[in-house]
Amino acid sequence: MARRPKNRLFSWVLGSVAIVLVISAFLFFNGYRFGGGFIQGPGVISVLVPEKGSTVFLDDSEKTLTSKDNQSISLSSLSAGSHSILVSKNGFWPWKKDILVSPGVMLTVKPFLINKELSPVLIPGDDPEYYSIEALIKKNTLPTEGPAKTSSDQTIAISLENNVIFAEWLGSSSETPSYFCQAGVCKKQLKVLTSKNTVRSTSFYKDRSDVILVALGDSISAIELDSRGTQNFQPVYKGQSPSFAESLDKKSIFIADYGSLLQIDF
């Protein structure tokens, strides 16, 4: 009879340890970590998906299918470390990024998807706007050092120096995008692209401040400013030696190539 209290104590301790282990395992697998003397919550990635009908994958596992344009998808309970995000849609180039997640931190990523079937349309020489379009493209054809261009929301400027494209944050320091920051230090300027080929034309893509169009070599491509993990490049046009200018409504670009003028609608 005298041994029962010890047995009860042992059972209570064993049960308590088991409960602690179960809770610890639950917290661990849901992204919680112990650090700095306290438990830190899981990481979260917010994905702003531009196209309806896009599939979002997290670490090669399908998570959701978007039902509207510019839908925000929250990927929560993420453990610390690297996670892979893939956004795809039939007929569009896929977007993929590897993101380093920290406990208790929410990151935002903004994929862009370019249609694979963009088809240039010839602008005939008798088009009443032919010469004004030609002049617009010539104006957007850059020298070795091009003047800064500002995004439509006036938050980011891009500039060209010896075929190196820079982006500069113009907004308040408290709103600096996370891709301007490394190891907790945010800078006003980042290097977007260094090219061996001559950069002939640049502009922002549609109304995006974080994606630019660049003409170099034999092609025009869309390039994101965010170089974390994977910096996504997506083709827009391939020809001989194109230069381009954006239309006023930002829904098209005009291209000079092969001695002809072309138009691509997004």
Tab-separated table of C-alpha atoms in Angstrom:
chain	number	residue	atom	x	y	z
A	1	MET	CA	0.000	0.000	0.000
A	2	ALA	CA	2.872	2.348	0.742
A	3	ARG	CA	4.132	2.156	-2.855
A	4	ARG	CA	0.989	3.478	-4.509
A	5	PRO	CA	1.736	7.196	-4.032
A	6	LYS	CA	5.081	6.691	-5.789
A	7	ASN	CA	3.372	4.831	-8.592
A	8	ARG	CA	0.800	7.588	-8.898
A	9	LEU	CA	3.555	10.222	-8.932
A	10	PHE	CA	5.451	8.294	-11.584
A	11	SER	CA	2.300	7.958	-13.693
A	12	TRP	CA	1.541	11.651	-13.273
A	13	VAL	CA	5.075	12.643	-14.304
A	14	LEU	CA	5.004	10.257	-17.257
A	15	GLY	CA	1.609	11.581	-18.348
A	16	SER	CA	2.777	15.178	-17.997
A	17	VAL	CA	5.879	14.502	-20.088
A	18	ALA	CA	3.733	12.819	-22.737
A	19	ILE	CA	1.389	15.837	-22.839
A	20	VAL	CA	4.355	18.224	-23.136
A	21	LEU	CA	5.825	16.146	-25.967
A	22	VAL	CA	2.497	16.047	-27.815
A	23	ILE	CA	2.035	19.814	-27.431
A	24	SER	CA	5.654	20.447	-28.453
A	25	ALA	CA	5.282	18.241	-31.513
A	26	PHE	CA	2.021	19.970	-32.434
A	27	LEU	CA	3.614	23.410	-32.101
A	28	PHE	CA	6.728	22.319	-34.013
A	29	PHE	CA	4.826	20.885	-36.966
A	30	ASN	CA	2.658	24.007	-37.076
A	31	GLY	CA	5.679	26.256	-37.421
A	32	TYR	CA	6.252	27.426	-33.842
A	33	ARG	CA	9.852	27.750	-32.651
A	34	PHE	CA	11.570	28.597	-29.355
A	35	GLY	CA	13.966	31.506	-29.661
A	36	GLY	CA	15.051	34.587	-27.780
A	37	GLY	CA	13.633	33.178	-24.563
A	38	PHE	CA	10.067	32.755	-25.844
A	39	ILE	CA	7.970	30.799	-28.324
A	40	GLN	CA	7.804	32.415	-31.764
A	41	GLY	CA	4.790	31.897	-33.993
A	42	PRO	CA	4.925	30.306	-37.455
A	43	GLY	CA	5.821	32.211	-40.594
A	44	VAL	CA	3.224	33.343	-43.127
A	45	ILE	CA	3.550	34.065	-46.850
A	46	SER	CA	0.856	36.167	-48.520
A	47	VAL	CA	0.667	35.517	-52.275
A	48	LEU	CA	-1.120	38.100	-54.445
A	49	VAL	CA	-2.098	36.109	-57.547
A	50	PRO	CA	-2.904	38.276	-60.601
A	51	GLU	CA	-4.875	35.814	-62.747
A	52	LYS	CA	-8.143	34.004	-62.020
A	53	GLY	CA	-7.857	30.235	-62.481
A	54	SER	CA	-4.257	30.029	-61.284
A	55	THR	CA	-3.028	27.134	-59.162
A	56	VAL	CA	-0.832	27.859	-56.147
A	57	PHE	CA	1.619	25.209	-54.966
A	58	LEU	CA	3.575	25.222	-51.706
A	59	ASP	CA	6.601	22.903	-51.578
A	60	ASP	CA	5.237	20.959	-54.590
A	61	SER	CA	1.870	20.428	-52.904
A	62	GLU	CA	-1.223	21.998	-54.505
A	63	LYS	CA	-2.893	24.449	-52.126
A	64	THR	CA	-5.603	26.367	-53.956
A	65	LEU	CA	-7.139	27.449	-57.267
A	66	THR	CA	-7.869	31.162	-57.497
A	67	SER	CA	-11.417	32.236	-58.307
A	68	LYS	CA	-10.783	35.918	-59.154
A	69	ASP	CA	-8.094	38.267	-60.420
A	70	ASN	CA	-5.658	39.730	-57.877
A	71	GLN	CA	-6.699	37.231	-55.225
A	72	SER	CA	-4.669	37.185	-52.004
A	73	ILE	CA	-3.745	33.688	-50.803
A	74	SER	CA	-2.371	33.224	-47.274
A	75	LEU	CA	0.039	30.335	-46.705
A	76	SER	CA	0.252	30.029	-42.926
A	77	SER	CA	1.761	27.774	-40.240
A	78	LEU	CA	5.069	27.692	-42.109
A	79	SER	CA	8.133	26.355	-40.357
A	80	ALA	CA	11.335	28.392	-40.405
A	81	GLY	CA	13.525	27.737	-43.429
A	82	SER	CA	13.205	27.684	-47.195
A	83	HIS	CA	9.834	27.141	-48.876
A	84	SER	CA	9.040	26.927	-52.573
A	85	ILE	CA	6.029	28.678	-54.100
A	86	LEU	CA	4.826	27.946	-57.632
A	87	VAL	CA	1.964	29.741	-59.387
A	88	SER	CA	0.801	28.349	-62.723
A	89	LYS	CA	-2.040	28.735	-65.194
A	90	ASN	CA	-2.663	26.998	-68.502
A	91	GLY	CA	-1.388	29.110	-71.387
A	92	PHE	CA	0.830	31.282	-69.175
A	93	TRP	CA	4.481	31.075	-68.160
A	94	PRO	CA	4.808	29.747	-64.595
A	95	TRP	CA	6.190	31.822	-61.723
A	96	LYS	CA	8.318	30.194	-59.023
A	97	LYS	CA	10.158	31.535	-55.991
A	98	ASP	CA	12.096	30.058	-53.091
A	99	ILE	CA	11.468	32.066	-49.929
A	100	LEU	CA	13.366	31.952	-46.644
A	101	VAL	CA	10.769	32.076	-43.865
A	102	SER	CA	11.492	33.314	-40.340
A	103	PRO	CA	9.313	32.472	-37.298
A	104	GLY	CA	6.560	34.993	-36.648
A	105	VAL	CA	7.237	36.948	-39.842
A	106	MET	CA	4.768	37.543	-42.691
A	107	LEU	CA	6.204	37.997	-46.180
A	108	THR	CA	4.321	39.175	-49.253
A	109	VAL	CA	5.122	38.026	-52.780
A	110	LYS	CA	3.485	39.230	-55.991
A	111	PRO	CA	3.726	36.779	-58.885
A	112	PHE	CA	3.314	37.889	-62.483
A	113	LEU	CA	2.113	35.664	-65.315
A	114	ILE	CA	2.777	36.390	-69.000
A	115	ASN	CA	0.600	34.800	-71.670
A	116	LYS	CA	2.588	32.335	-73.814
A	117	GLU	CA	0.498	33.162	-76.881
A	118	LEU	CA	1.189	36.892	-77.180
A	119	SER	CA	1.087	37.607	-80.904
A	120	PRO	CA	2.540	40.754	-82.471
A	121	VAL	CA	0.328	42.564	-84.984
A	122	LEU	CA	1.901	44.526	-87.834
A	123	ILE	CA	1.195	48.265	-87.850
A	124	PRO	CA	0.936	49.260	-91.531
A	125	GLY	CA	2.789	52.278	-92.879
A	126	ASP	CA	-0.480	54.028	-93.751
A	127	ASP	CA	-1.722	53.886	-90.140
A	128	PRO	CA	-2.442	57.514	-89.103
A	129	GLU	CA	-0.456	56.995	-85.887
A	130	TYR	CA	2.487	55.210	-87.535
A	131	TYR	CA	4.975	58.072	-87.269
A	132	SER	CA	3.944	59.125	-83.768
A	133	ILE	CA	4.404	55.505	-82.620
A	134	GLU	CA	7.796	55.373	-84.342
A	135	ALA	CA	8.820	58.576	-82.549
A	136	LEU	CA	7.597	57.185	-79.218
A	137	ILE	CA	9.786	54.089	-79.625
A	138	LYS	CA	12.822	56.175	-80.591
A	139	LYS	CA	12.295	58.304	-77.503
A	140	ASN	CA	12.291	55.152	-75.360
A	141	THR	CA	15.456	53.761	-76.983
A	142	LEU	CA	18.105	54.347	-74.369
A	143	PRO	CA	21.683	55.554	-74.508
A	144	THR	CA	24.295	53.844	-72.305
A	145	GLU	CA	22.967	55.844	-69.375
A	146	GLY	CA	19.233	56.407	-69.408
A	147	PRO	CA	17.197	58.823	-67.299
A	148	ALA	CA	15.170	57.444	-64.412
A	149	LYS	CA	11.606	56.274	-65.049
A	150	THR	CA	9.044	56.294	-62.274
A	151	SER	CA	6.288	53.760	-61.660
A	152	SER	CA	2.676	54.899	-62.002
A	153	ASP	CA	2.257	54.920	-58.206
A	154	GLN	CA	5.393	57.091	-57.876
A	155	THR	CA	7.076	54.662	-55.446
A	156	ILE	CA	9.923	53.194	-57.518
A	157	ALA	CA	12.271	54.634	-60.142
A	158	ILE	CA	14.409	52.573	-62.520
A	159	SER	CA	17.565	53.863	-64.159
A	160	LEU	CA	20.292	52.540	-66.466
A	161	GLU	CA	24.053	52.900	-66.046
A	162	ASN	CA	26.359	51.066	-68.461
A	163	ASN	CA	23.804	48.309	-69.081
A	164	VAL	CA	23.128	47.863	-65.367
A	165	ILE	CA	19.506	48.490	-64.326
A	166	PHE	CA	18.931	49.925	-60.846
A	167	ALA	CA	15.704	50.372	-58.899
A	168	GLU	CA	15.292	53.069	-56.255
A	169	TRP	CA	12.629	53.167	-53.556
A	170	LEU	CA	11.004	56.622	-53.405
A	171	GLY	CA	8.471	56.002	-50.641
A	172	SER	CA	8.797	56.269	-46.882
A	173	SER	CA	11.356	54.058	-45.138
A	174	SER	CA	8.605	52.414	-43.041
A	175	GLU	CA	6.970	51.082	-46.228
A	176	THR	CA	10.127	49.824	-47.948
A	177	PRO	CA	9.361	46.543	-49.802
A	178	SER	CA	11.011	43.527	-48.189
A	179	TYR	CA	12.993	42.746	-51.364
A	180	PHE	CA	14.976	45.973	-50.784
A	181	CYS	CA	16.113	44.509	-47.441
A	182	GLN	CA	18.732	41.930	-46.511
A	183	ALA	CA	19.586	40.676	-43.012
A	184	GLY	CA	17.263	43.300	-41.539
A	185	VAL	CA	18.986	46.193	-43.345
A	186	CYS	CA	16.936	48.071	-45.960
A	187	LYS	CA	18.528	50.124	-48.722
A	188	LYS	CA	17.020	52.709	-51.023
A	189	GLN	CA	18.588	51.213	-54.159
A	190	LEU	CA	19.034	47.712	-55.523
A	191	LYS	CA	20.645	46.265	-58.626
A	192	VAL	CA	18.016	44.612	-60.810
A	193	LEU	CA	19.995	43.367	-63.805
A	194	THR	CA	23.517	43.420	-65.218
A	195	SER	CA	23.592	42.714	-68.948
A	196	LYS	CA	26.417	41.936	-71.375
A	197	ASN	CA	24.105	43.036	-74.173
A	198	THR	CA	22.981	46.588	-74.804
A	199	VAL	CA	19.765	47.465	-72.986
A	200	ARG	CA	17.748	49.289	-75.634
A	201	SER	CA	14.434	49.982	-73.898
A	202	THR	CA	12.865	49.695	-70.454
A	203	SER	CA	9.500	50.453	-68.885
A	204	PHE	CA	7.318	49.243	-66.039
A	205	TYR	CA	4.977	46.367	-66.883
A	206	LYS	CA	1.337	47.498	-66.891
A	207	ASP	CA	0.632	49.234	-63.563
A	208	ARG	CA	3.156	47.142	-61.654
A	209	SER	CA	5.934	48.896	-59.764
A	210	ASP	CA	7.816	45.634	-59.111
A	211	VAL	CA	8.013	44.235	-62.677
A	212	ILE	CA	9.762	45.852	-65.639
A	213	LEU	CA	9.983	45.178	-69.368
A	214	VAL	CA	13.474	45.132	-70.871
A	215	ALA	CA	14.614	44.932	-74.510
A	216	LEU	CA	18.073	43.464	-74.971
A	217	GLY	CA	19.653	41.042	-77.421
A	218	ASP	CA	16.957	39.557	-79.663
A	219	SER	CA	14.109	39.701	-77.153
A	220	ILE	CA	11.837	41.638	-74.825
A	221	SER	CA	11.280	40.132	-71.372
A	222	ALA	CA	9.413	40.880	-68.173
A	223	ILE	CA	11.684	40.847	-65.105
A	224	GLU	CA	10.716	41.185	-61.457
A	225	LEU	CA	12.692	43.455	-59.141
A	226	ASP	CA	12.472	40.907	-56.325
A	227	SER	CA	15.638	38.790	-56.596
A	228	ARG	CA	15.030	36.764	-53.417
A	229	GLY	CA	15.320	33.061	-54.134
A	230	THR	CA	14.597	33.059	-57.856
A	231	GLN	CA	14.392	36.230	-59.921
A	232	ASN	CA	11.727	35.441	-62.503
A	233	PHE	CA	12.203	36.307	-66.188
A	234	GLN	CA	9.340	35.688	-68.623
A	235	PRO	CA	9.518	36.169	-72.416
A	236	VAL	CA	7.251	38.680	-74.126
A	237	TYR	CA	8.689	38.859	-77.657
A	238	LYS	CA	11.585	37.358	-79.631
A	239	GLY	CA	12.822	38.812	-82.895
A	240	GLN	CA	16.030	40.281	-84.232
A	241	SER	CA	16.970	43.464	-82.376
A	242	PRO	CA	13.777	44.930	-80.921
A	243	SER	CA	13.171	48.159	-79.085
A	244	PHE	CA	9.808	49.187	-77.707
A	245	ALA	CA	7.612	51.768	-75.999
A	246	GLU	CA	4.573	51.315	-73.790
A	247	SER	CA	1.164	52.547	-74.926
A	248	LEU	CA	-0.476	55.331	-72.930
A	249	ASP	CA	-3.118	52.969	-71.494
A	250	LYS	CA	-0.355	50.492	-70.459
A	251	LYS	CA	-2.261	47.641	-72.082
A	252	SER	CA	0.073	47.296	-75.082
A	253	ILE	CA	3.624	47.818	-76.238
A	254	PHE	CA	4.767	49.059	-79.633
A	255	ILE	CA	7.840	47.331	-81.055
A	256	ALA	CA	10.331	48.354	-83.724
A	257	ASP	CA	12.037	45.308	-85.266
A	258	TYR	CA	12.935	43.964	-88.720
A	259	GLY	CA	12.353	47.502	-90.047
A	260	SER	CA	8.682	47.203	-89.096
A	261	LEU	CA	6.393	48.422	-86.352
A	262	LEU	CA	4.446	45.865	-84.307
A	263	GLN	CA	1.953	45.924	-81.479
A	264	ILE	CA	1.427	43.409	-78.681
A	265	ASP	CA	-1.638	43.606	-76.453
A	266	PHE	CA	-1.434	42.191	-72.928
